[in-house]
Every structure is written in C-alpha cells, then in structure tokens.
XYZ file of C-alpha atoms in Angstrom:
521
model
C 68.561 62.031 108.911
C 71.898 63.358 107.643
C 71.131 66.429 106.570
C 71.817 68.462 109.877
C 75.654 66.911 109.532
C 76.279 68.172 105.911
C 74.913 71.876 106.359
C 78.077 71.601 109.188
C 80.610 70.586 106.759
C 79.458 73.128 103.939
C 78.919 76.071 106.027
C 82.655 75.532 108.039
C 84.191 74.898 104.503
C 82.286 78.126 102.851
C 83.585 80.320 106.273
C 87.223 79.426 105.910
C 87.527 80.028 102.685
C 85.893 83.027 102.761
C 88.215 84.587 105.164
C 91.388 83.157 103.445
C 90.632 84.267 99.955
C 90.922 87.583 101.205
C 94.384 87.412 101.556
C 96.939 85.071 100.431
C 111.572 83.544 105.611
C 111.059 86.954 107.737
C 109.821 88.494 110.555
C 107.698 91.248 109.468
C 105.415 90.533 106.156
C 105.484 92.437 102.570
C 101.946 92.177 102.422
C 99.450 92.439 105.182
C 95.528 91.182 104.129
C 93.328 92.713 106.645
C 89.413 91.580 106.715
C 87.743 93.064 109.401
C 83.985 92.276 110.913
C 82.129 93.772 108.319
C 83.962 91.737 105.753
C 82.989 88.873 107.246
C 79.467 90.031 107.430
C 79.770 90.449 103.857
C 80.937 87.062 102.951
C 78.488 85.791 105.377
C 75.596 87.023 103.543
C 76.516 86.567 100.176
C 77.634 82.743 100.968
C 74.209 82.176 102.657
C 72.740 82.495 99.541
C 75.066 80.214 97.535
C 75.096 77.631 100.990
C 71.195 77.467 100.757
C 71.286 75.862 97.101
C 74.139 73.673 97.767
C 72.294 71.948 100.894
C 69.404 71.399 98.524
C 71.371 68.955 96.456
C 72.624 66.811 99.456
C 70.974 63.070 99.378
C 69.809 62.270 102.725
C 70.365 58.279 103.605
C 68.014 56.127 104.786
C 67.041 55.795 108.126
C 65.556 52.674 110.015
C 64.819 51.387 113.430
C 62.951 49.064 115.553
C 59.913 49.688 117.558
C 57.723 47.960 120.290
C 54.311 48.278 120.761
C 52.738 46.448 123.968
C 50.724 43.258 123.164
C 51.572 43.642 119.488
C 55.275 43.075 120.053
C 58.503 44.604 118.018
C 58.469 45.479 114.539
C 60.640 47.306 112.158
C 60.319 50.620 110.478
C 62.364 52.085 107.570
C 62.074 55.855 106.001
C 63.943 56.310 102.340
C 63.791 58.330 99.445
C 63.997 61.758 101.521
C 64.461 64.889 99.572
C 64.928 68.325 100.927
C 62.239 70.818 100.626
C 64.065 73.516 101.903
C 66.954 74.772 104.177
C 66.400 78.111 106.158
C 69.918 80.008 107.812
C 68.316 83.185 109.251
C 71.138 83.482 111.674
C 74.812 82.896 111.082
C 77.828 85.095 111.643
C 81.079 84.882 111.430
C 83.421 86.323 113.744
C 87.263 86.621 114.645
C 88.003 84.793 118.066
C 91.201 86.930 119.727
C 94.325 85.367 119.150
C 92.811 82.465 117.743
C 90.999 82.593 114.414
C 87.478 82.599 113.682
C 84.092 82.146 115.604
C 81.362 80.523 113.270
C 77.330 80.457 114.705
C 74.371 78.933 112.999
C 71.495 80.032 114.518
C 67.649 79.359 114.439
C 68.155 77.038 111.074
C 65.741 74.916 109.799
C 65.283 72.219 107.298
C 61.830 70.615 106.070
C 62.359 67.287 104.668
C 59.778 64.709 102.108
C 60.273 61.464 102.163
C 58.421 57.535 102.384
C 57.905 55.024 105.304
C 57.642 51.633 105.605
C 56.607 49.483 108.720
C 56.721 45.655 109.140
C 55.311 43.467 111.846
C 55.143 39.933 110.894
C 53.346 39.764 108.009
C 51.733 42.931 108.437
C 53.132 45.423 105.355
C 52.715 49.372 106.174
C 53.624 52.399 104.249
C 53.359 55.864 102.739
C 54.686 59.393 102.899
C 55.827 61.700 105.741
C 56.916 65.330 105.934
C 59.687 66.219 108.411
C 60.323 69.407 110.037
C 63.367 70.254 112.189
C 63.483 73.535 113.415
C 66.248 75.638 116.057
C 69.036 73.970 114.862
C 72.384 75.792 116.534
C 75.835 75.080 115.472
C 78.940 77.200 117.572
C 82.191 76.469 116.501
C 85.787 77.513 116.992
C 88.478 77.425 114.678
C 92.144 77.924 115.196
C 94.004 79.434 112.311
C 97.980 78.657 112.024
C 100.434 78.014 109.512
C 103.268 75.955 108.684
C 106.650 77.673 109.131
C 108.734 74.829 106.473
C 105.640 75.287 103.699
C 103.775 78.712 104.933
C 100.734 76.787 104.292
C 97.462 78.195 106.489
C 96.673 75.488 109.093
C 93.187 75.047 110.415
C 91.794 72.787 113.716
C 88.171 72.685 115.163
C 89.150 73.811 118.523
C 85.488 73.451 120.085
C 82.122 72.918 118.765
C 78.197 72.393 120.157
C 75.025 72.201 118.750
C 71.750 71.640 119.226
C 68.028 70.856 117.791
C 65.060 72.231 119.673
C 62.573 70.423 117.856
C 61.825 67.733 115.820
C 58.605 66.848 114.177
C 56.916 64.100 111.670
C 53.770 63.602 110.330
C 52.587 60.709 108.850
C 50.432 60.234 105.465
C 49.203 57.909 102.962
C 47.970 54.354 104.767
C 45.022 54.292 106.590
C 47.009 51.921 109.415
C 49.324 54.945 109.317
C 48.404 55.559 113.509
C 50.196 52.634 114.078
C 53.428 54.596 113.286
C 51.762 57.701 115.526
C 52.145 55.018 118.593
C 55.459 55.443 118.321
C 55.934 58.699 116.492
C 57.857 60.446 119.638
C 59.964 57.903 120.517
C 60.952 58.249 116.533
C 61.365 61.822 116.717
C 63.294 61.849 120.045
C 65.418 59.176 118.396
C 66.188 61.443 115.572
C 66.991 64.576 117.426
C 69.090 62.886 119.816
C 71.337 61.521 116.735
C 71.454 64.397 114.587
C 72.700 66.395 117.469
C 75.700 64.135 118.152
C 76.546 63.754 114.951
C 76.950 67.600 114.259
C 80.019 68.200 115.716
C 81.494 64.914 115.070
C 80.878 65.935 110.658
C 82.463 69.589 111.701
C 85.142 68.279 113.286
C 85.777 65.695 110.697
C 85.442 67.889 108.064
C 87.493 70.474 109.113
C 90.629 67.620 110.099
C 89.903 65.475 106.841
C 88.850 67.916 103.963
C 89.980 71.691 104.974
C 93.398 70.976 106.137
C 93.910 69.033 103.437
C 92.763 71.285 101.027
C 95.005 74.199 102.591
C 98.183 72.158 101.676
C 97.353 72.234 97.989
C 96.917 76.338 97.803
C 99.828 77.438 96.316
C 102.034 79.964 97.848
C 104.322 81.261 94.864
C 103.527 82.159 91.498
C 105.619 82.349 88.337
C 104.993 85.601 86.576
C 107.507 85.365 83.543
C 110.724 83.691 82.657
C 112.779 85.816 85.075
C 110.913 86.041 88.709
C 107.979 84.882 90.893
C 106.324 85.691 93.756
C 106.269 84.375 97.170
C 102.949 84.748 99.020
C 103.541 82.538 101.690
C 102.218 82.598 105.223
C 105.012 84.501 108.033
C 103.482 84.128 111.003
C 100.093 82.548 111.897
C 96.645 84.318 111.266
C 96.206 87.251 113.699
C 92.835 87.576 115.069
C 91.765 90.511 116.898
C 88.274 91.284 118.283
C 87.386 93.296 115.167
C 89.822 92.122 111.858
C 91.899 89.299 110.638
C 95.001 89.567 109.305
C 96.807 87.645 107.077
C 100.460 88.051 107.022
C 102.214 87.424 103.827
C 105.921 87.228 102.743
C 105.138 89.495 99.876
C 108.393 88.755 98.440
C 110.177 88.822 94.526
C 112.516 86.076 93.765
C 115.000 84.557 91.063
C 113.684 81.555 89.157
C 117.486 80.871 88.042
C 118.738 81.076 91.697
C 116.814 81.906 94.765
C 118.464 83.882 97.151
C 117.679 86.292 100.070
C 117.592 89.353 99.499
C 120.333 91.957 101.330
C 117.511 93.992 103.236
C 114.509 93.264 105.612
C 110.839 94.229 105.219
C 109.881 96.971 107.365
C 107.059 96.953 110.275
C 103.399 97.599 108.346
C 101.034 99.918 110.415
C 97.609 99.799 109.334
C 94.607 102.752 110.462
C 92.838 102.319 113.728
C 89.403 102.872 112.248
C 87.288 99.316 111.025
C 85.324 101.168 108.296
C 86.045 99.766 105.145
C 85.758 95.697 104.574
C 89.165 94.890 103.451
C 92.700 96.557 103.993
C 95.777 95.714 102.020
C 99.063 97.001 103.048
C 101.730 96.318 100.349
C 105.623 97.510 102.029
C 108.271 98.600 99.958
C 110.108 95.700 100.414
C 107.456 93.890 98.152
C 108.585 96.634 95.227
C 112.740 96.433 96.300
C 112.946 92.956 96.035
C 111.256 93.259 92.446
C 114.275 95.898 91.665
C 116.486 93.626 93.178
C 115.666 90.422 91.198
C 114.943 91.852 88.182
C 118.236 93.794 87.787
C 120.322 91.280 88.835
C 118.823 89.243 86.189
C 120.282 91.534 84.017
C 116.346 92.787 82.880
C 116.367 96.214 83.492
C 117.833 97.458 80.293
C 116.551 99.335 77.558
C 117.758 100.203 73.942
C 117.273 103.181 72.247
C 117.289 104.303 68.921
C 116.610 107.308 66.627
C 113.385 105.524 64.860
C 111.904 104.520 68.844
C 111.046 108.933 69.225
C 108.551 110.540 68.172
C 108.895 112.369 64.823
C 107.615 115.662 66.296
C 110.444 115.227 68.679
C 113.452 117.856 68.367
C 115.583 115.508 70.488
C 117.094 113.104 68.043
C 119.485 110.591 68.221
C 121.977 111.390 65.310
C 125.469 112.458 65.794
C 124.752 115.354 63.917
C 122.274 116.884 67.120
C 124.748 115.285 69.842
C 127.190 117.665 68.131
C 125.450 120.402 69.284
C 126.675 119.376 72.832
C 129.886 117.634 72.103
C 131.343 118.772 68.457
C 134.127 115.406 68.695
C 131.042 113.480 67.743
C 129.638 115.253 64.537
C 133.488 115.447 63.108
C 134.371 112.077 63.940
C 131.311 110.227 62.703
C 129.198 112.990 60.708
C 125.812 111.913 59.624
C 125.101 108.637 61.217
C 122.543 107.322 63.508
C 122.982 106.713 67.514
C 122.108 104.249 69.826
C 121.940 104.275 73.632
C 121.741 100.927 75.674
C 120.326 102.104 79.385
C 120.865 99.526 82.524
C 120.423 99.877 85.771
C 124.058 99.261 87.776
C 122.176 99.181 90.896
C 118.924 97.577 92.031
C 115.933 100.597 92.081
C 115.356 101.780 95.432
C 111.870 102.884 96.924
C 111.106 104.472 100.060
C 107.611 104.943 101.182
C 106.961 107.882 103.331
C 103.904 109.776 104.898
C 104.631 112.739 102.076
C 104.638 110.052 99.223
C 107.452 107.799 97.423
C 110.905 108.496 97.115
C 112.505 106.388 93.669
C 116.133 105.897 93.613
C 117.489 105.016 90.373
C 121.485 104.706 89.338
C 121.447 104.127 85.765
C 124.411 103.467 83.091
C 124.093 104.823 79.643
C 126.288 103.825 77.016
C 126.355 105.614 73.737
C 127.395 104.014 70.040
C 127.525 105.562 66.710
C 125.842 103.104 63.951
C 128.205 102.643 61.086
C 127.411 102.767 57.241
C 127.609 98.533 57.599
C 125.299 98.794 61.008
C 128.396 97.671 63.333
C 128.466 99.681 66.447
C 131.252 102.154 67.751
C 131.194 103.475 71.207
C 131.325 106.972 72.143
C 130.709 107.547 75.931
C 129.760 105.677 78.837
C 127.592 108.251 81.208
C 126.076 106.897 84.775
C 122.967 108.750 85.577
C 121.873 109.151 89.445
C 118.239 109.743 89.675
C 115.847 110.683 92.711
C 112.273 111.309 91.971
C 109.101 111.371 94.328
C 105.960 111.114 93.957
C 103.181 112.849 95.970
C 100.006 110.473 95.612
C 96.450 111.246 96.691
C 92.878 110.445 95.574
C 90.166 112.831 94.248
C 86.638 111.350 93.971
C 87.046 107.747 92.761
C 90.527 108.087 91.098
C 94.441 108.074 92.449
C 95.788 111.022 91.334
C 99.939 111.637 91.325
C 102.394 114.338 90.886
C 105.983 113.076 89.864
C 108.410 115.201 90.722
C 112.532 115.427 89.746
C 114.675 116.033 92.526
C 118.194 115.201 91.899
C 120.137 114.514 88.450
C 123.757 113.669 88.638
C 125.717 113.055 85.418
C 128.881 111.465 85.398
C 131.261 110.597 82.610
C 132.444 107.386 83.181
C 134.491 106.793 80.222
C 135.289 108.484 76.692
C 136.295 106.858 73.309
C 136.240 110.200 71.414
C 138.650 112.055 74.082
C 137.837 114.888 76.502
C 134.884 117.135 75.980
C 135.531 120.835 76.111
C 133.180 123.963 77.143
C 133.220 127.752 77.425
C 134.215 128.832 80.929
C 130.981 130.443 82.188
C 127.634 129.044 81.506
C 124.087 129.159 82.928
C 122.172 126.632 85.298
C 118.635 126.596 85.036
C 116.075 125.679 87.498
C 112.350 125.802 88.782
C 111.796 127.747 92.097
C 108.612 128.763 93.944
C 107.927 132.019 94.259
C 104.784 133.472 96.337
C 105.260 136.685 94.512
C 102.960 137.743 91.789
C 105.394 139.927 90.070
C 108.857 137.990 90.137
C 109.983 137.884 86.844
C 111.399 135.144 84.942
C 114.351 135.863 82.585
C 111.422 135.875 79.488
C 109.654 138.697 81.452
C 106.848 136.348 82.756
C 105.727 135.796 86.064
C 103.865 132.913 88.311
C 104.501 130.606 91.373
C 106.204 128.450 89.571
C 108.612 129.739 87.433
C 111.501 129.698 85.467
C 115.323 131.512 86.992
C 118.435 131.572 85.513
C 121.628 132.103 87.394
C 125.014 132.829 85.853
C 127.623 130.293 86.850
C 131.396 130.461 86.868
C 133.030 127.088 86.632
C 136.353 128.058 86.228
C 137.474 127.556 89.821
C 137.304 123.894 91.585
C 133.676 124.092 91.957
C 131.142 126.158 90.335
C 129.996 129.160 92.206
C 126.410 131.243 91.214
C 127.762 134.846 89.870
C 123.973 136.221 90.278
C 120.490 135.499 91.070
C 117.671 135.366 88.882
C 115.424 138.027 89.722
C 115.169 140.092 92.502
C 112.317 138.224 94.828
C 114.654 134.861 94.220
C 117.529 133.702 96.589
C 120.985 135.814 96.149
C 122.821 133.042 95.840
C 126.321 135.017 94.370
C 129.471 133.163 95.985
C 127.344 130.110 96.837
C 128.348 126.614 95.432
C 126.483 125.469 92.818
C 125.711 121.515 91.813
C 128.982 119.764 91.621
C 128.257 118.100 88.537
C 128.355 121.178 86.525
C 131.596 121.849 87.103
C 131.836 118.584 84.568
C 132.378 118.872 80.921
C 129.169 117.270 80.044
C 127.049 119.020 82.638
C 127.496 122.326 81.344
C 126.956 120.675 77.936
C 123.859 119.663 78.750
C 122.744 123.047 80.741
C 124.433 124.738 77.625
C 122.907 123.204 75.051
C 119.364 122.972 76.301
C 119.445 127.096 76.897
C 120.626 127.635 73.567
C 118.137 124.947 71.515
C 115.024 125.099 73.788
C 114.269 127.968 75.561
C 110.853 128.513 76.145
C 109.030 125.835 74.855
C 111.512 123.389 76.917
C 110.278 124.670 80.051
C 106.996 124.084 78.733
C 107.357 120.587 77.895
C 109.679 119.423 80.501
C 110.154 122.349 82.723
C 108.202 120.354 85.824
C 111.054 117.717 85.393
C 114.051 120.134 86.644
C 115.019 120.155 90.087
C 114.887 123.000 92.415
C 118.445 124.285 93.403
C 117.878 123.629 97.043
C 117.587 120.035 96.629
C 121.184 119.963 96.371
C-alpha cells in the first residue's frame, strides 16, 4: 500500500513551499521577510484542505504476496483496483527548528481504502472486495534550510525522519470462501504495517532531495522591471530559524540591465520588533530604495521635460518669458512673448534615510531653462542647481497609512547664465513658516494661529544677508543674525521678491506648508 508514502511526499512539498512563499552579495540583507509561528499555523490550516483533496487523487499500486496454510500448503494473493475513500489529517504542524529550518509533524492521520482481492491455491481461485483502514499514522521530519552562495538559491535537505502506524485493519467480503483469507489476515496486516512504516521516511527523504531541492534551483532570484533596471532578491545567507519565527534574508537590490555593478554603499542592519503578534513581517531597508535611485540616475532616467501646456490652466505659474520676466527682466526683453521649456534632471542619485521619526529625502537637481523660438528651436537661458531636503512623517490611522511631507531645505544656485547676470534691489524680504504657540501671535497680514507666516526684512548689501527685523512680538528676534546664504544670490532674491509681489496670501494658502522654517538652516 503506497498511500502513506504519497502523503509524506505531498505534505513535505506543501510545508516548505508555504514557508518560502512568504519571503523571496552583501553581508546585510536589503529585505527581510519573517514568518512567525502564527503564520506557519495559518499556512498549515489552509494547506490541509488542499492536501486532502490532492491525496484523494493518488493512485495506489497493487499489493501481492504469498501465504502458507497448514495442511493446504502455499498460495498467492493480490489486492488491486484500490481507491481512496477518505483521508484525515487532524493534527499537523510546522514549527521553526532553531538554527536549522523547519520541523514537520503529522499525527493521528488515517486512510480508508476500498478495493478488490483475489487468491489462488492450485486449482482453487477466490476473489471479492475488501475495505482497508490505516490509523494512527505519524510522521516527524526535520528539514534543513540553507542557500547556495554562488546563485543565491535556497537549499533544503531532510536531516531526520521517523514514522509509525498504530493499526492496519482489513475486512474481506464478496466470497463465501473469504474465510480462507481471514486465516492469514493478521499476517497481511502486519506485512502492510511494516512495509508502509519503512517506506514513509524513504519517500520523504527521496522527495526532498529529488523533487524539492531541484525545484528550488529553478526559482527565479531576479526580476526585470523595465528596460533600465531589475531587482535581485536572492538569498545572502541561510534562512534564519528561531523558536518563534523563520527569517528569509534577501539581497533586495536594484541593478542595471545594461551594466551591472555593485552600488558604492552597503546596506545597514535591519531590526525587527520583538513581538510576534502578526503572521508575517516584511522589513525593507533604505538600501533597497537607494539602489533604485543609484541605478536610474546613472542610466539618465531621472529627468523631466516641462512645458507650459503641461501646467494646469488655472495655475498662476506659467512657463513663458513674460511670466519669468517678473523675476528676470532680461528674459522678457531678449525673448518677448515666447514659450519656455525646462529640462530637469538628477545630477546625483537621490538619497533616502530612514529614521524612527520618519524619512529624510535628499535631491540634487539641475534645471536648464530654454526659450522656444518661433521656429520651435530652443535657445538656452540659464542653468540652476537645486538642493532639496524633504522629510516625511508616516503614521497609521484606522486601516490607512497617513503621512506628512515637509520641505526642510531648499538651496538654489545659478550655475550658468546665457542672458547675463541677474540684478536685484539691495533690500528684500524672506518668508518662512514658524511654529508659534501664542494664539495672539499676529502675522504680517493680521491673522493668528499655531502655524503662521512670518516675514523678516533682510539686508543683502554685505558679504552675507542679515536679518533686520522680526515679524511679530512673539517671533524670535533675529536682528543682525546671518540669513540663509542663498538669499544673497540674485536668483534667490528674485524668487522671494516675486513671491511677495505676485502671490502674497494665496501663495501661502496653497504652497505655504512646503516652505521651510528659518531654523532649519
């Protein structure tokens, strides 16, 4: 009877694949997928139903042998056309095996089989039906999980196996001479029990080495995302098992399809919470995102061409020489009533830093401005470098993720001008948002609140711009202190002055939250 061995083979497959499916060369991983005991228990529960359906489809080979009865001599018997009537797996469990892998246990399993029998002794031929009940099947197997450093694939071996069967009962029917079979029924049951017990572990061990291990070698460890990049999620270390969970340590790295090379930085260590309340935990390092930025920036894919027809019609900001002439008069004078185009690209890879308080993002962008001539050709105007620091505070509310985006720093530098130097008056104003807890703290427009607009007057006649006055009685007195250095640049003064002149109240209503506080500099 081969029912027990098939059970072990299919169950072993389900166990290892269930654990592996919860996850997918550096010392630290870029991604860690953790499945806890709760997750393994859930996989067990869901897998039992599928496993029982699959087991009922197994074809059981015929079973035959010889018998000897006193005074009658030797004869032959055969059991064939066997069909499974039911398969029960009441107690099945997968547990992490510390420092090794997984521990698979199946207890109190039972099988009910129906088939036909025949026996022959010289010229005497007998036959009929039979019902076979195999009860108390138990399997205990240890699975070692490792990895191949060369390919990053997972490896699996069966380190130990033990099995047992409590009882095998056979009921003969369908022949008036069936009592002859009953004479050696106990012997048949004993032979079946010993044979199945011996074969179960043979099949489990063989299946792991000949089926599971080759299958793991065929699993992909990289994925192509687009024409530029792919993701490597091969293992960087053997799966790590503790008493409560199983961790899959994945590389988690973007790579270039055109020319693969290691990034110039290493992944940090990942720390997981100590609780095990959830079924699955997924840890993604900043390394994963930074390799993405590195690959796409090196490929020149982080760029954007911006034209006026791409800006909403209701916006006051227009990409025209007339509009930019407010900031830079030379633009409107040299290229009157023309459309403009901005080509923006990342001159350095963007950088993400993860902190307990949130995420920090750093961008270094270059922007080349063009005037679009009547013949549709482009005439360069100026080249800007923008250093942008953003912070993101992420939280959870009900079943949703929520976040707040802040602009911590914005530095503008004029790298090149094709229209000559920019001029600007000697005194201008700098705007920022500050936190003020005083309800009667007025802004320059007479309003009050906990997050207000404050305006300081700036003297930019010296080597560095200096604060001249404070915005209100409750705001910090910064008279004489250094102001942000970029305010000394002609472009910085132009931007601030234009914002004050053109947008005032509406600007802060729509864009105020993105303007940094002065104390960030």
